[in-house]
C-alpha cells in the first residue's frame, strides 16, 4: 500500500537508477533556462519565447536603453521563465527606444538580428545587466559583438544584419504604433497579460497570469463537459472500477518489454481524490535513457469523475472517453510532487500498444525537492477498465532524445484480460 502521492516511491526508484547511471558514467546536463524553448518572430517581427499552444501571452514593451526595463528584466522577467518552460505562457517583446543611454537603437537592432538566429532572448540576457551595471557606458567598445560571440551567433550573418536598418525600421515603426494605440501605455517597461495591462512586478504579473489561466481552463472544461441535448441518446457507458485492497500488490493486466537496466514494480495508491478517498492500483517502471533517467507510471482501474456527454461519446471511440480530463486530474493529485509548478498542453492523440489514447504533454518545474521534468500522459479504456500512462524523464533536457525511447517501450504494451472471481 502507498499513501499520499506517488512521489515518495518514485524518488526511491530514481535514487536507485541514479546510482546505476553514475556507474555508467552518465551525468546530468547543466541547466539552461532557454534550452528547448521555442523562439520565433511574430508577423510584426517581435521576438517570441514559448510554445504556440500557451493559453496566455505576456507582452513586454521594453527598451535596451532604459534602466527601468533592465531592472524589470533581471527581476520580474526572469521569474516568468519557469511558466514559459511549462507551456503556461508565451512571452512577446516589443522593442522601443527610450533615449535613456547612448547606443540603444543599435543595441535593439542587434538583438533583433540575434533573434533571426533564434537567440534574441539569450542576447538580451547579456545586455540588460550591463545597462544596470554600467549605465551610459553599457554599449561602449565592442560589447554588442562580444555578446554575439558569447551566445554563439554566426558573426558574419549577424554583422550584415546589424549594419542594415531596413528590416529593423519596420519593426520599430510597428512597435511605436502598437504603443501609441494603447491608451494605458505611458512608458517602458509596460506589460500586458492577454491584452490586459498589468503592473510589472512579479507578484502582480503572476496574479494576472493566474486569472487568465483560470478563465481559459474554465472555458476548456465547459466546452468538454457541457451536455448537449440528445433525446435519442442511450445510457452512458460506465467504466469498471477496481476495488483494490490496501496492502495488496495488484499486478497490472498488461505486458511490456523493458530495456536493459530498467526496473518495475506495482502497489496500491491511497488517493485523496477530489470527491472521496479511493484505492487505485499503479505500476512504475524506471531506468536509464539517453542523458538521464526515464520513468513510466501506470494508473488503472480508476473511475471517470467527469463523464463525457452522450453527444461527445458518439464522436469518440470508447477507449478515449473522458480520459484527458482524468489524466490531468491524476497528474496533479498522484504523479508529480505537491508544490510543483505544473503546466499542460492541448489535448492530442497518442499511441499505447498500437491503440489510440487521449492525452497531452506536461511539465513540472520548481518542485520542492525533485528535479524539473517533462513528458506526456495518455489514457484509454480496455476490457472495461481505464488505463492512464505517464512517461517522463529527468533532467528535463533529456526528453529531447528520451521521448522516442519511452515511446518505444509504450509500443510494446499488450493488454491482457484481468482475472475475475
mmCIF file of C-alpha atoms in Angstrom, residues 94-297:
data_model
loop_
_atom_site.group_PDB
_atom_site.id
_atom_site.type_symbol
_atom_site.label_atom_id
_atom_site.label_comp_id
_atom_site.label_asym_id
_atom_site.label_seq_id
_atom_site.Cartn_x
_atom_site.Cartn_y
_atom_site.Cartn_z
ATOM 1 C CA UNK A 94 8.015 44.794 -28.314
ATOM 2 C CA UNK A 95 11.269 46.761 -28.837
ATOM 3 C CA UNK A 96 11.145 50.529 -28.291
ATOM 4 C CA UNK A 97 13.740 53.296 -27.984
ATOM 5 C CA UNK A 98 13.706 55.461 -24.843
ATOM 6 C CA UNK A 99 16.873 57.517 -25.311
ATOM 7 C CA UNK A 100 17.903 56.852 -21.718
ATOM 8 C CA UNK A 101 21.501 55.959 -22.574
ATOM 9 C CA UNK A 102 23.597 56.119 -25.774
ATOM 10 C CA UNK A 103 23.536 53.240 -28.251
ATOM 11 C CA UNK A 104 20.035 51.980 -27.523
ATOM 12 C CA UNK A 105 18.846 51.812 -31.121
ATOM 13 C CA UNK A 106 21.904 49.870 -32.279
ATOM 14 C CA UNK A 107 21.523 47.521 -29.303
ATOM 15 C CA UNK A 108 17.870 46.887 -30.161
ATOM 16 C CA UNK A 109 18.699 46.290 -33.831
ATOM 17 C CA UNK A 110 21.493 43.906 -32.849
ATOM 18 C CA UNK A 111 19.130 41.973 -30.557
ATOM 19 C CA UNK A 112 16.588 41.623 -33.376
ATOM 20 C CA UNK A 113 19.405 40.309 -35.579
ATOM 21 C CA UNK A 114 20.246 37.772 -32.888
ATOM 22 C CA UNK A 115 16.585 36.772 -32.996
ATOM 23 C CA UNK A 116 16.916 35.912 -36.667
ATOM 24 C CA UNK A 117 19.283 33.165 -35.500
ATOM 25 C CA UNK A 118 16.957 32.101 -32.668
ATOM 26 C CA UNK A 119 18.996 33.831 -29.921
ATOM 27 C CA UNK A 120 17.176 37.087 -29.144
ATOM 28 C CA UNK A 121 16.454 36.180 -25.530
ATOM 29 C CA UNK A 122 19.956 34.880 -24.798
ATOM 30 C CA UNK A 123 21.433 38.010 -26.400
ATOM 31 C CA UNK A 124 19.194 40.288 -24.326
ATOM 32 C CA UNK A 125 20.389 38.425 -21.222
ATOM 33 C CA UNK A 126 23.901 39.717 -21.996
ATOM 34 C CA UNK A 127 22.850 43.355 -22.488
ATOM 35 C CA UNK A 128 20.392 44.279 -19.742
ATOM 36 C CA UNK A 129 22.735 43.529 -16.816
ATOM 37 C CA UNK A 130 25.284 45.846 -18.490
ATOM 38 C CA UNK A 131 22.721 48.649 -18.557
ATOM 39 C CA UNK A 132 22.196 48.268 -14.816
ATOM 40 C CA UNK A 133 25.873 47.946 -14.014
ATOM 41 C CA UNK A 134 27.487 50.450 -16.381
ATOM 42 C CA UNK A 135 24.747 52.902 -17.301
ATOM 43 C CA UNK A 136 25.757 55.228 -20.142
ATOM 44 C CA UNK A 137 28.902 53.164 -20.796
ATOM 45 C CA UNK A 138 26.979 49.898 -21.260
ATOM 46 C CA UNK A 139 27.405 49.751 -25.039
ATOM 47 C CA UNK A 140 30.945 51.094 -25.304
ATOM 48 C CA UNK A 141 33.703 49.400 -27.326
ATOM 49 C CA UNK A 142 32.704 46.048 -28.892
ATOM 50 C CA UNK A 143 30.132 44.996 -26.300
ATOM 51 C CA UNK A 144 27.473 44.104 -28.893
ATOM 52 C CA UNK A 145 29.808 41.960 -30.989
ATOM 53 C CA UNK A 146 31.141 40.324 -27.834
ATOM 54 C CA UNK A 147 27.595 39.406 -26.807
ATOM 55 C CA UNK A 148 27.048 37.891 -30.250
ATOM 56 C CA UNK A 149 30.109 35.707 -29.815
ATOM 57 C CA UNK A 150 29.046 34.716 -26.303
ATOM 58 C CA UNK A 151 25.690 33.325 -27.449
ATOM 59 C CA UNK A 152 27.173 31.512 -30.446
ATOM 60 C CA UNK A 153 25.855 33.574 -33.349
ATOM 61 C CA UNK A 154 27.116 33.274 -36.904
ATOM 62 C CA UNK A 155 29.110 36.529 -36.760
ATOM 63 C CA UNK A 156 29.068 37.163 -40.499
ATOM 64 C CA UNK A 157 25.297 36.881 -40.728
ATOM 65 C CA UNK A 158 24.866 38.890 -37.542
ATOM 66 C CA UNK A 159 27.110 41.764 -38.651
ATOM 67 C CA UNK A 160 25.462 42.014 -42.075
ATOM 68 C CA UNK A 161 22.079 42.255 -40.371
ATOM 69 C CA UNK A 162 23.219 44.722 -37.702
ATOM 70 C CA UNK A 163 24.726 47.060 -40.319
ATOM 71 C CA UNK A 164 21.407 47.303 -42.178
ATOM 72 C CA UNK A 165 18.468 49.285 -40.809
ATOM 73 C CA UNK A 166 15.877 48.229 -43.393
ATOM 74 C CA UNK A 167 14.075 45.416 -41.582
ATOM 75 C CA UNK A 168 14.523 46.903 -38.120
ATOM 76 C CA UNK A 169 12.990 50.231 -39.149
ATOM 77 C CA UNK A 170 9.709 48.488 -39.988
ATOM 78 C CA UNK A 171 9.752 46.556 -36.699
ATOM 79 C CA UNK A 172 10.418 49.715 -34.701
ATOM 80 C CA UNK A 173 7.617 51.544 -36.523
ATOM 81 C CA UNK A 174 5.160 48.738 -35.733
ATOM 82 C CA UNK A 175 6.301 48.772 -32.094
ATOM 83 C CA UNK A 176 5.793 52.526 -31.786
ATOM 84 C CA UNK A 177 2.353 52.312 -33.391
ATOM 85 C CA UNK A 178 1.369 49.470 -31.054
ATOM 86 C CA UNK A 179 2.364 51.549 -28.032
ATOM 87 C CA UNK A 180 0.591 54.636 -29.374
ATOM 88 C CA UNK A 181 -2.680 52.699 -29.851
ATOM 89 C CA UNK A 182 -2.689 51.537 -26.211
ATOM 90 C CA UNK A 183 -4.455 54.069 -24.021
ATOM 91 C CA UNK A 184 -2.690 52.762 -20.898
ATOM 92 C CA UNK A 185 0.873 52.962 -22.234
ATOM 93 C CA UNK A 186 2.966 55.614 -20.504
ATOM 94 C CA UNK A 187 6.499 54.295 -20.961
ATOM 95 C CA UNK A 188 8.745 51.274 -20.616
ATOM 96 C CA UNK A 189 8.601 48.761 -19.142
ATOM 97 C CA UNK A 190 4.921 48.156 -19.887
ATOM 98 C CA UNK A 191 3.415 44.667 -19.670
ATOM 99 C CA UNK A 192 0.115 43.206 -20.843
ATOM 100 C CA UNK A 193 -1.255 39.768 -19.986
ATOM 101 C CA UNK A 194 -3.588 38.635 -22.772
ATOM 102 C CA UNK A 195 -4.167 42.291 -23.708
ATOM 103 C CA UNK A 196 -4.918 43.305 -20.098
ATOM 104 C CA UNK A 197 -2.382 45.759 -18.588
ATOM 105 C CA UNK A 198 -0.504 44.581 -15.510
ATOM 106 C CA UNK A 199 1.895 46.187 -13.086
ATOM 107 C CA UNK A 200 5.413 44.969 -13.954
ATOM 108 C CA UNK A 201 6.314 43.484 -10.569
ATOM 109 C CA UNK A 202 6.450 39.705 -10.197
ATOM 110 C CA UNK A 203 3.532 39.379 -7.770
ATOM 111 C CA UNK A 204 1.161 41.387 -9.964
ATOM 112 C CA UNK A 205 2.212 39.561 -13.114
ATOM 113 C CA UNK A 206 1.760 36.107 -11.616
ATOM 114 C CA UNK A 207 -1.644 37.090 -10.250
ATOM 115 C CA UNK A 208 -2.731 38.369 -13.680
ATOM 116 C CA UNK A 209 -1.450 35.196 -15.336
ATOM 117 C CA UNK A 210 -3.295 33.004 -12.834
ATOM 118 C CA UNK A 211 -6.542 34.873 -13.516
ATOM 119 C CA UNK A 212 -6.182 34.410 -17.261
ATOM 120 C CA UNK A 213 -5.246 30.736 -16.916
ATOM 121 C CA UNK A 214 -8.201 30.054 -14.640
ATOM 122 C CA UNK A 215 -10.572 31.656 -17.141
ATOM 123 C CA UNK A 216 -9.050 29.758 -20.077
ATOM 124 C CA UNK A 217 -9.158 26.416 -18.252
ATOM 125 C CA UNK A 218 -12.761 27.035 -17.170
ATOM 126 C CA UNK A 219 -13.723 27.685 -20.798
ATOM 127 C CA UNK A 220 -11.963 24.498 -21.889
ATOM 128 C CA UNK A 221 -13.639 22.348 -19.229
ATOM 129 C CA UNK A 222 -17.029 23.875 -20.040
ATOM 130 C CA UNK A 223 -16.513 23.082 -23.716
ATOM 131 C CA UNK A 224 -15.645 19.482 -22.921
ATOM 132 C CA UNK A 225 -18.329 18.831 -20.327
ATOM 133 C CA UNK A 226 -21.407 20.925 -21.189
ATOM 134 C CA UNK A 227 -24.173 18.435 -22.073
ATOM 135 C CA UNK A 228 -25.773 18.630 -25.485
ATOM 136 C CA UNK A 229 -29.482 17.674 -25.683
ATOM 137 C CA UNK A 230 -29.868 14.317 -27.387
ATOM 138 C CA UNK A 231 -33.317 12.749 -26.973
ATOM 139 C CA UNK A 232 -32.231 9.561 -28.677
ATOM 140 C CA UNK A 233 -29.116 9.055 -26.563
ATOM 141 C CA UNK A 234 -28.680 5.670 -24.955
ATOM 142 C CA UNK A 235 -27.452 5.117 -21.424
ATOM 143 C CA UNK A 236 -23.852 6.300 -20.963
ATOM 144 C CA UNK A 237 -21.208 3.631 -20.632
ATOM 145 C CA UNK A 238 -19.555 3.481 -17.204
ATOM 146 C CA UNK A 239 -16.021 2.136 -16.718
ATOM 147 C CA UNK A 240 -15.344 -0.741 -14.382
ATOM 148 C CA UNK A 241 -13.763 0.419 -11.132
ATOM 149 C CA UNK A 242 -11.345 -1.978 -9.499
ATOM 150 C CA UNK A 243 -11.866 -2.194 -5.728
ATOM 151 C CA UNK A 244 -8.229 -2.708 -4.796
ATOM 152 C CA UNK A 245 -7.468 -3.882 -1.281
ATOM 153 C CA UNK A 246 -4.941 -1.797 0.644
ATOM 154 C CA UNK A 247 -1.750 -3.690 1.242
ATOM 155 C CA UNK A 248 -2.356 -5.821 -1.838
ATOM 156 C CA UNK A 249 0.100 -5.865 -4.740
ATOM 157 C CA UNK A 250 -2.132 -5.834 -7.842
ATOM 158 C CA UNK A 251 -0.108 -6.550 -10.991
ATOM 159 C CA UNK A 252 -1.429 -4.548 -13.945
ATOM 160 C CA UNK A 253 -3.200 -6.526 -16.689
ATOM 161 C CA UNK A 254 -0.555 -5.655 -19.266
ATOM 162 C CA UNK A 255 2.761 -6.917 -20.516
ATOM 163 C CA UNK A 256 5.541 -4.709 -21.871
ATOM 164 C CA UNK A 257 9.191 -5.079 -22.828
ATOM 165 C CA UNK A 258 11.660 -3.132 -20.678
ATOM 166 C CA UNK A 259 15.171 -2.218 -21.882
ATOM 167 C CA UNK A 260 18.250 -3.488 -20.095
ATOM 168 C CA UNK A 261 18.762 -1.818 -16.741
ATOM 169 C CA UNK A 262 15.085 -0.940 -16.220
ATOM 170 C CA UNK A 263 13.185 -1.988 -13.088
ATOM 171 C CA UNK A 264 9.480 -2.215 -12.320
ATOM 172 C CA UNK A 265 7.022 -2.820 -9.524
ATOM 173 C CA UNK A 266 3.373 -2.352 -8.537
ATOM 174 C CA UNK A 267 1.399 -1.316 -5.476
ATOM 175 C CA UNK A 268 -1.876 0.317 -4.431
ATOM 176 C CA UNK A 269 -2.166 4.088 -4.019
ATOM 177 C CA UNK A 270 -4.442 5.501 -1.306
ATOM 178 C CA UNK A 271 -5.509 8.727 -3.017
ATOM 179 C CA UNK A 272 -7.404 11.674 -1.586
ATOM 180 C CA UNK A 273 -9.326 12.304 -4.801
ATOM 181 C CA UNK A 274 -11.437 15.374 -5.451
ATOM 182 C CA UNK A 275 -14.625 13.641 -4.280
ATOM 183 C CA UNK A 276 -13.521 10.769 -1.999
ATOM 184 C CA UNK A 277 -10.635 8.701 -0.694
ATOM 185 C CA UNK A 278 -10.076 5.741 -3.007
ATOM 186 C CA UNK A 279 -7.550 2.964 -3.632
ATOM 187 C CA UNK A 280 -6.020 2.952 -7.129
ATOM 188 C CA UNK A 281 -3.595 0.286 -8.363
ATOM 189 C CA UNK A 282 -0.446 1.564 -10.016
ATOM 190 C CA UNK A 283 2.761 0.292 -11.578
ATOM 191 C CA UNK A 284 6.041 2.137 -12.060
ATOM 192 C CA UNK A 285 8.895 1.358 -14.437
ATOM 193 C CA UNK A 286 12.148 3.314 -14.479
ATOM 194 C CA UNK A 287 15.646 3.059 -15.894
ATOM 195 C CA UNK A 288 18.363 4.731 -17.940
ATOM 196 C CA UNK A 289 17.621 6.727 -21.085
ATOM 197 C CA UNK A 290 19.969 8.846 -23.147
ATOM 198 C CA UNK A 291 21.014 11.756 -20.959
ATOM 199 C CA UNK A 292 19.196 10.813 -17.776
ATOM 200 C CA UNK A 293 16.502 8.681 -16.135
ATOM 201 C CA UNK A 294 13.213 7.696 -17.746
ATOM 202 C CA UNK A 295 10.034 6.775 -15.881
ATOM 203 C CA UNK A 296 6.693 5.302 -16.916
ATOM 204 C CA UNK A 297 3.838 5.325 -14.395
#
